[in-house]
Coordinates of C-alpha atoms in Angstrom, one line a residue:
X30 CA 369.3 228.5 305.1
X31 CA 371.3 225.2 304.9
X32 CA 373.9 224.0 302.4
X33 CA 372.5 223.5 298.8
X34 CA 372.9 219.8 298.1
X35 CA 373.3 220.3 294.3
X36 CA 377.0 219.5 294.9
X37 CA 377.9 216.4 296.9
X38 CA 379.3 217.1 300.3
X39 CA 383.0 216.1 300.6
X40 CA 383.6 215.8 296.9
X41 CA 387.1 216.6 295.7
X42 CA 387.7 219.3 293.1
X43 CA 387.2 218.3 289.5
X44 CA 390.9 217.9 288.6
X45 CA 391.5 215.6 291.6
X46 CA 388.4 213.5 290.9
X47 CA 389.1 213.4 287.1
X48 CA 392.7 212.2 287.8
X49 CA 391.3 209.3 289.8
X50 CA 388.6 208.5 287.2
X51 CA 391.1 208.4 284.3
X52 CA 392.8 205.4 286.1
X53 CA 389.6 203.3 285.9
X54 CA 389.9 201.5 282.6
X55 CA 386.6 199.7 282.9
X56 CA 384.8 203.0 283.5
X57 CA 386.4 204.5 280.4
X58 CA 385.4 201.5 278.4
X59 CA 381.8 201.6 279.6
X60 CA 381.6 205.4 278.9
X61 CA 383.2 205.3 275.5
X62 CA 380.9 202.5 274.3
X63 CA 377.7 204.1 275.6
X64 CA 378.3 207.7 274.5
X65 CA 379.5 206.7 271.1
X66 CA 376.3 204.6 270.6
X67 CA 374.0 207.4 271.8
X68 CA 375.8 210.0 269.9
X69 CA 375.5 208.2 266.6
X70 CA 371.8 207.4 267.1
X71 CA 371.1 211.0 268.0
X72 CA 372.8 212.3 264.8
X73 CA 370.6 210.0 262.7
X74 CA 367.4 211.0 264.4
X75 CA 368.1 214.7 264.0
X76 CA 369.1 214.3 260.4
X77 CA 365.5 213.2 259.6
X78 CA 364.2 216.7 260.2
X79 CA 364.9 219.4 257.6
X80 CA 363.7 222.1 260.0
X81 CA 365.9 221.0 263.0
X82 CA 367.7 224.3 263.3
X83 CA 364.4 226.2 263.2
X84 CA 363.1 224.0 266.0
X85 CA 366.2 224.8 268.0
X86 CA 365.7 228.5 267.5
X87 CA 362.0 228.2 268.4
X88 CA 363.0 226.3 271.6
X89 CA 365.5 229.0 272.5
X90 CA 363.0 231.8 271.9
X91 CA 360.2 230.1 274.0
X92 CA 362.6 229.5 276.9
X93 CA 363.9 233.1 276.8
X94 CA 360.4 234.4 276.8
X95 CA 359.6 232.2 279.9
X96 CA 362.7 233.5 281.7
X97 CA 361.9 237.1 280.9
X98 CA 358.3 236.8 282.1
X99 CA 358.7 234.1 284.8
X100 CA 356.7 235.9 287.4
X101 CA 353.7 236.2 285.2
X102 CA 353.8 232.6 284.0
X103 CA 354.3 231.2 287.5
X104 CA 351.2 233.0 288.8
X105 CA 349.2 231.8 285.8
X106 CA 350.3 228.2 286.4
X107 CA 349.4 228.4 290.1
X108 CA 345.9 229.7 289.2
X109 CA 345.3 227.0 286.6
X110 CA 346.5 224.1 288.8
X111 CA 344.4 225.4 291.8
X112 CA 341.3 225.8 289.6
X113 CA 341.6 222.1 288.5
X114 CA 341.8 220.7 292.1
X115 CA 345.6 220.7 292.6
X116 CA 347.5 222.3 295.5
X117 CA 350.6 224.5 294.8
X118 CA 353.4 224.8 297.3
X119 CA 356.3 227.3 296.9
X120 CA 359.8 226.2 298.1
X121 CA 362.6 228.7 298.5
X122 CA 365.3 226.1 298.9
X123 CA 366.0 222.3 299.3
X124 CA 365.1 222.3 303.0
X125 CA 361.7 223.8 302.4
X126 CA 360.9 221.4 299.4
X127 CA 362.0 218.3 301.3
X128 CA 360.0 219.3 304.4
X129 CA 356.9 219.8 302.2
X130 CA 357.2 216.4 300.6
X131 CA 357.9 214.7 303.9
X132 CA 354.9 216.3 305.6
X133 CA 352.6 215.3 302.8
X134 CA 353.8 211.7 302.8
X135 CA 353.5 211.4 306.6
X136 CA 350.0 213.0 306.5
X137 CA 348.9 210.0 304.3
X138 CA 350.6 207.5 306.7
X139 CA 353.1 206.5 304.1
X140 CA 356.3 204.8 305.2
X141 CA 357.3 204.3 301.5
X142 CA 357.0 206.4 298.3
X143 CA 357.6 205.3 294.7
X144 CA 359.5 207.8 292.6
X145 CA 359.6 208.7 288.9
X146 CA 363.1 209.6 287.7
X147 CA 363.6 213.3 288.7
X148 CA 366.6 215.5 288.6
X149 CA 364.9 218.1 290.8
X150 CA 364.5 215.6 293.7
X151 CA 368.1 214.5 293.3
X152 CA 369.1 218.1 293.4
X153 CA 367.5 218.7 296.8
X154 CA 368.7 215.4 298.2
X155 CA 365.1 214.2 298.8
X156 CA 365.9 210.5 299.1
X157 CA 368.4 211.1 301.9
X158 CA 366.0 213.4 303.6
X159 CA 363.1 211.0 303.6
X160 CA 365.2 208.0 304.5
X161 CA 366.6 209.8 307.6
X162 CA 363.1 210.4 308.8
X163 CA 361.7 206.8 308.3
X164 CA 360.2 207.1 304.8
X165 CA 361.7 204.8 302.3
X166 CA 362.0 206.2 298.7
X167 CA 361.9 203.6 295.9
X168 CA 363.3 204.5 292.6
X169 CA 361.3 202.9 289.8
X170 CA 363.4 204.0 286.7
X171 CA 365.6 201.1 285.9
X172 CA 368.9 203.0 285.8
X173 CA 368.0 204.9 289.0
X174 CA 367.1 201.6 290.7
X175 CA 370.5 200.2 289.7
X176 CA 372.2 203.3 291.3
X177 CA 370.0 203.1 294.4
X178 CA 370.5 199.3 295.0
X179 CA 374.2 199.6 294.4
X180 CA 374.5 202.4 297.0
X181 CA 376.1 204.4 294.2
X182 CA 375.9 207.9 292.7
X183 CA 374.5 208.7 289.3
X184 CA 376.9 209.7 286.5
X185 CA 374.6 210.8 283.7
X186 CA 371.5 212.9 283.5
X187 CA 369.5 210.5 281.2
X188 CA 371.3 207.2 282.0
X189 CA 372.4 207.5 285.6
X190 CA 374.0 204.0 285.6
X191 CA 375.9 204.5 282.3
X192 CA 379.1 203.7 284.1
X193 CA 377.9 200.2 284.9
X194 CA 378.0 197.2 282.5
X195 CA 375.7 194.2 282.4
X196 CA 377.8 192.0 284.6
X197 CA 378.1 194.6 287.3
X198 CA 374.3 195.2 287.2
X199 CA 373.6 191.5 287.6
X200 CA 375.9 191.4 290.6
X201 CA 374.0 194.3 292.2
X202 CA 370.6 192.7 291.6
X203 CA 371.8 189.3 292.9
X204 CA 373.0 190.9 296.1
X205 CA 369.9 193.1 296.7
X206 CA 366.8 191.3 295.2
X207 CA 364.9 188.4 296.6
X208 CA 364.9 186.7 293.1
X209 CA 368.4 186.9 291.6
X210 CA 368.6 187.2 287.8
X211 CA 369.7 184.1 286.0
X212 CA 372.0 185.9 283.6
X213 CA 373.2 189.3 282.6
X214 CA 371.0 189.3 279.5
X215 CA 369.3 192.7 279.3
X216 CA 365.8 191.1 279.1
X217 CA 366.5 189.0 282.1
X218 CA 367.8 192.0 284.1
X219 CA 364.7 194.1 283.1
X220 CA 362.4 191.2 284.1
X221 CA 364.1 191.0 287.5
X222 CA 363.6 194.7 288.1
X223 CA 359.9 194.4 287.0
X224 CA 359.2 191.7 289.5
X225 CA 361.0 193.6 292.2
X226 CA 359.0 196.8 291.6
X227 CA 355.5 195.3 290.9
X228 CA 354.4 194.9 294.5
X229 CA 355.5 198.4 295.3
X230 CA 353.6 199.9 292.5
X231 CA 350.4 198.2 293.6
X232 CA 350.8 199.1 297.3
X233 CA 352.1 202.6 297.2
X234 CA 349.9 205.4 298.7
X235 CA 352.2 208.2 297.6
X236 CA 354.2 208.8 294.4
X237 CA 356.8 211.6 293.9
X238 CA 357.7 212.8 290.4
X239 CA 359.6 215.5 288.7
X240 CA 358.3 217.3 285.6
X241 CA 359.7 217.8 282.1
X242 CA 357.3 220.6 281.3
X243 CA 354.3 222.5 282.8
X244 CA 351.8 224.4 280.6
X245 CA 351.1 227.7 282.2
X246 CA 347.8 228.3 280.4
X247 CA 346.1 225.1 281.5
X248 CA 348.1 223.9 284.6
X249 CA 349.0 220.7 282.8
X250 CA 352.2 218.8 283.8
X251 CA 354.1 216.6 281.4
X252 CA 356.5 213.7 282.1
X253 CA 358.2 211.8 279.3
X254 CA 359.9 208.4 279.8
X255 CA 360.7 205.1 278.0
X256 CA 359.9 202.3 280.5
X257 CA 356.3 202.8 281.6
X258 CA 357.3 203.0 285.3
X259 CA 356.4 206.7 285.3
X260 CA 352.9 205.9 284.0
X261 CA 352.4 203.5 286.9
X262 CA 353.6 206.0 289.5
X263 CA 351.5 208.8 288.0
X264 CA 348.2 206.8 288.0
X265 CA 348.1 204.2 290.7
X266 CA 348.9 205.9 294.1
X267 CA 346.3 208.0 295.9
X268 CA 348.5 211.0 296.2
X269 CA 350.9 212.4 293.6
X270 CA 353.6 215.0 294.6
X271 CA 355.5 216.7 291.8
X272 CA 358.7 218.6 292.5
X273 CA 359.4 221.0 289.6
X274 CA 362.0 223.7 289.0
X275 CA 360.4 227.1 288.4
X276 CA 362.0 227.3 285.0
X277 CA 360.3 224.3 283.6
X278 CA 357.3 226.3 282.2
X279 CA 356.1 226.7 278.7
X280 CA 353.3 229.2 278.0
X281 CA 350.9 227.2 275.9
X282 CA 350.2 223.7 274.4
X283 CA 351.5 224.9 271.1
X284 CA 354.9 225.7 272.7
X285 CA 354.9 222.2 274.3
X286 CA 354.7 220.8 270.8
X287 CA 358.2 222.2 270.0
X288 CA 359.8 220.6 273.0
X289 CA 358.1 217.2 272.4
X290 CA 360.1 217.2 269.1
X291 CA 363.4 218.5 270.5
X292 CA 363.6 216.4 273.6
X293 CA 363.3 212.8 272.5
X294 CA 365.6 213.2 269.5
X295 CA 368.2 214.9 271.6
X296 CA 368.0 212.5 274.5
X297 CA 367.1 209.0 273.6
X298 CA 367.4 209.5 269.8
X299 CA 363.7 208.6 269.3
X300 CA 361.1 210.4 267.2
X301 CA 358.9 210.5 270.2
X302 CA 359.0 209.2 273.7
X303 CA 357.3 205.8 274.2
X304 CA 355.4 207.2 277.2
X305 CA 354.2 210.8 277.3
X306 CA 352.1 211.4 280.4
X307 CA 350.1 214.7 280.8
X308 CA 347.7 215.4 283.6
X309 CA 345.8 218.5 284.7
X310 CA 344.9 218.8 288.4
X311 CA 342.6 216.1 289.7
X312 CA 340.0 214.1 287.9
X313 CA 337.5 212.2 290.2
X314 CA 337.7 208.4 289.6
X315 CA 340.7 208.7 287.3
X316 CA 344.2 208.6 288.8
X317 CA 345.3 210.1 292.1
X318 CA 342.7 211.8 294.3
X319 CA 345.3 214.4 295.4
X320 CA 347.8 216.3 293.4
X321 CA 350.5 218.6 294.9
X322 CA 352.9 220.7 292.9
X323 CA 356.0 221.9 294.6
X324 CA 357.6 224.8 292.8
X325 CA 361.3 224.9 293.5
X326 CA 363.6 227.9 293.4
X327 CA 366.8 226.6 295.1
X328 CA 369.1 229.2 293.4
X329 CA 367.2 229.7 290.2
X330 CA 366.2 233.3 291.0
X331 CA 369.8 234.2 291.7
X332 CA 370.9 232.5 288.4
X333 CA 368.2 234.4 286.5
X334 CA 369.8 237.7 287.6
X335 CA 373.0 236.8 285.7
X336 CA 372.6 238.0 282.1
X337 CA 375.1 235.4 280.8
X338 CA 374.7 232.6 283.2
X339 CA 370.8 232.6 283.1
X340 CA 370.8 230.8 279.7
X341 CA 371.6 227.6 281.7
X342 CA 368.0 227.7 282.8
X343 CA 366.9 227.0 279.3
X344 CA 368.1 223.4 279.8
X345 CA 365.6 220.6 279.2
X346 CA 367.8 217.9 280.7
X347 CA 368.3 216.0 277.4
X348 CA 372.0 215.2 278.1
X349 CA 373.1 215.7 274.5
X350 CA 376.0 217.8 275.7
X351 CA 377.3 215.0 277.9
X352 CA 377.4 212.5 275.0
X353 CA 379.6 214.7 272.8
X354 CA 381.9 216.1 275.5
X355 CA 385.4 214.7 275.3
X356 CA 386.0 215.5 278.9
X357 CA 382.9 213.7 280.2
X358 CA 383.6 210.7 278.0
X359 CA 387.0 210.2 279.7
X360 CA 386.1 211.1 283.3
X361 CA 382.4 210.1 283.7
X362 CA 379.8 212.0 285.6
X363 CA 380.8 211.3 289.2
X364 CA 384.0 213.3 288.8
X365 CA 381.9 216.5 288.7
X366 CA 380.8 215.9 292.3
X367 CA 377.4 217.2 291.4
X368 CA 373.8 216.0 290.6
X369 CA 374.3 217.7 287.2
X370 CA 377.4 216.4 285.4
X371 CA 378.9 217.2 282.1
X372 CA 379.0 220.5 280.3
X373 CA 375.6 221.7 281.5
X374 CA 376.5 220.7 285.0
X375 CA 379.7 222.7 284.8
X376 CA 377.6 225.9 284.3
X377 CA 374.4 225.0 286.2
X378 CA 375.7 223.5 289.4
X379 CA 378.0 226.4 290.4
X380 CA 375.2 228.9 289.9
X381 CA 372.6 226.9 291.8
X382 CA 375.1 226.3 294.6
X383 CA 375.7 230.0 294.7
X384 CA 379.1 230.0 296.2
X385 CA 382.2 230.6 294.0
X386 CA 384.4 230.5 297.1
X387 CA 383.7 226.8 297.4
X388 CA 386.7 225.1 295.7
X389 CA 384.7 222.2 294.3
X390 CA 382.0 224.3 292.8
X391 CA 384.5 226.8 291.4
X392 CA 386.5 224.0 289.7
X393 CA 383.5 222.9 287.6
X394 CA 383.7 225.7 284.9
X395 CA 387.3 224.5 284.2
X396 CA 386.0 221.0 283.4
X397 CA 386.0 221.7 279.7
X398 CA 388.3 222.0 276.7
X399 CA 385.9 224.8 275.3
X400 CA 385.7 222.8 272.0
X401 CA 382.1 224.0 271.5
X402 CA 380.6 220.6 270.6
X403 CA 378.1 221.0 273.4
X404 CA 376.7 224.3 271.9
X405 CA 376.3 222.6 268.5
X406 CA 374.1 219.9 269.8
X407 CA 372.1 221.7 272.5
X408 CA 368.4 221.7 271.4
X409 CA 367.8 225.1 273.0
X410 CA 371.1 226.6 271.9
X411 CA 372.7 227.2 275.3
X412 CA 376.1 228.8 274.6
X413 CA 377.9 226.7 277.1
X414 CA 381.5 227.8 276.2
X415 CA 380.4 231.4 276.7
X416 CA 378.9 230.6 280.1
X417 CA 382.0 228.6 281.1
X418 CA 384.4 231.5 280.4
X419 CA 382.0 233.9 282.2
X420 CA 381.9 231.6 285.3
X421 CA 385.7 231.2 285.2
X422 CA 386.0 234.9 285.5
X423 CA 383.7 234.9 288.5
X424 CA 385.8 232.1 290.1
X425 CA 388.9 234.2 289.7
X426 CA 387.3 237.2 291.2
X427 CA 386.1 235.1 294.2
X428 CA 389.6 234.0 295.0
X429 CA 391.5 235.8 297.8
X430 CA 393.6 238.8 296.6
X431 CA 396.7 237.2 298.2
X432 CA 396.2 233.8 296.6
X433 CA 399.2 232.2 294.9
X434 CA 397.6 232.8 291.5
X435 CA 397.0 236.5 292.2
X436 CA 400.6 236.9 293.5
X437 CA 401.9 235.2 290.3
X438 CA 399.9 237.5 288.1
X439 CA 400.9 240.6 289.9
X440 CA 404.5 239.6 289.7
X441 CA 404.2 239.0 285.9
X442 CA 402.6 242.4 285.5
X443 CA 405.5 244.0 287.4
X444 CA 408.0 242.3 285.0
X445 CA 406.0 243.2 281.9
X446 CA 405.8 246.8 282.8
X447 CA 409.5 247.5 282.4
X448 CA 411.5 246.5 279.2
X449 CA 414.7 245.9 281.2
X450 CA 413.0 243.6 283.7
X451 CA 411.3 241.8 280.9
X452 CA 414.6 241.1 279.1
X453 CA 416.3 239.9 282.3
X454 CA 413.4 237.5 282.8
X455 CA 413.8 236.2 279.3
X456 CA 417.5 235.5 279.9
X457 CA 416.7 233.7 283.2
X458 CA 413.9 231.8 281.5
X459 CA 416.3 230.6 278.7
X460 CA 418.1 228.5 281.3
X461 CA 415.1 226.2 281.3
X462 CA 416.4 224.7 278.1
X463 CA 418.8 222.7 280.2
X464 CA 415.8 220.9 281.8
X465 CA 414.3 220.0 278.4
X466 CA 414.3 216.5 276.8
X467 CA 415.6 215.9 273.3
X468 CA 412.2 217.0 271.8
X469 CA 412.6 220.5 273.4
X470 CA 409.8 220.0 276.0
X471 CA 409.9 219.9 279.8
X472 CA 407.7 217.2 281.3
X473 CA 408.5 217.7 285.0
X474 CA 409.1 220.9 287.0
X475 CA 409.5 221.5 290.8
X476 CA 406.6 223.2 292.7
X477 CA 404.8 225.4 291.7
X478 CA 405.6 224.5 288.1
X479 CA 404.6 220.9 288.9
X480 CA 401.0 222.1 288.9
X481 CA 401.3 222.7 285.2
X482 CA 403.5 219.7 284.2
X483 CA 401.3 217.2 286.0
X484 CA 398.9 217.4 283.1
X485 CA 400.9 218.9 280.2
X486 CA 404.4 219.6 278.9
X487 CA 406.1 222.9 278.8
X488 CA 408.2 224.1 275.7
X489 CA 411.6 225.2 276.8
X490 CA 412.4 228.9 276.4
X491 CA 414.9 229.3 273.5
X492 CA 418.5 230.4 274.2
X493 CA 418.0 233.6 272.2
X494 CA 414.9 235.8 272.4
X495 CA 413.4 237.6 269.4
X496 CA 414.7 240.9 270.8
X497 CA 418.2 239.6 271.0
X498 CA 418.0 238.1 267.5
X499 CA 416.7 241.5 266.2
X500 CA 419.5 243.4 267.7
X501 CA 422.1 241.0 266.4
X502 CA 420.7 240.9 262.9
X503 CA 419.0 244.3 262.4
X504 CA 420.5 246.5 265.1

């Protein structure tokens, strides 16, 4: 099995990437403006519902039931989709899923596919896979199109181009489109994208989508979006291929009702999504004549085995946690080096990658202040701070026993075990006061102390310890 592309190859660890991102003032301005706006609108939309907390708890309960009985619901879904004319494919990992999609596209003679915004296809690196084999993927979501034409990487789950402003988007469109937009007015930019995509919608033989939800009882697949591009992709091509994580199930239509209230208010701050597309198998004369559902594992089964970490699989990709996270707001999504940025990415990406010995993946659980704002806004009540600390413990266990950190901890334990050694260490430590500034803090230490002072100050150790004071005054 090859490398899981959920984390980007060659990405630096989060601290290194964040340090670089903090120096980009335009990026920070774009992020602050966007997240502040989305955050405020979401709060207003949620405040309209008096039963919001009950909805959250219902969403949590439904998702936990799905995860506890995933084998049963997946079989039920497969039977329902097959009975209604669809074809179900099972993909163990990214390589299998990519190969299935490519083979299906080539069987239809397609050298181009149109795509609905999909985190699952981004997770497996589908675009890169298809492009390397002569099939051109065309993103039709506006923000995804901006990222694709700019040869960029996404930085947000819901708004992948959140790090770009209007002037930057106009420059990208002017450079890559046959008809350059006349200005950076949002309506002009949207019209330019519409003209650019229209021919591709009408000529595409194959479309590829993700799925927000799948109803196990009926085999129905649901995609929600705001632009209408998804509706075009889901209805015009002859063949529709949907790549879906195996955790995206809900048991019944009544359960779907809960999430169609939770998702739009948490993501786009709308009462309902402008476009909610639901299809069940194949209907002759209406929409695609072939429907293929690719059920993707790619680390999800392993994640399910972790009693604390599995709650990340409740995620409905609303991005509310990103919009309230003080770390994300300052660094942006690309610093995470993963398809899934922000707080949810910090707990989901390392588990899907499945390798805590990888320095980049192991650094993600530390990309948080543990303030808990993410838990408060999560519509399915994922306790992200709990999962973060759990994964941090796993990252520590995965480190070599002779690592600098392990040696430092064992040395500290040796000192703390003996009162005399401890007091001698205090006396030596008190000499640090000579390095302190007038405010009593040390802002720069030689290595390895520089690892700490690079991001925070150190209070100087007082001249007299409490033990020494006690002996002098109470002894």
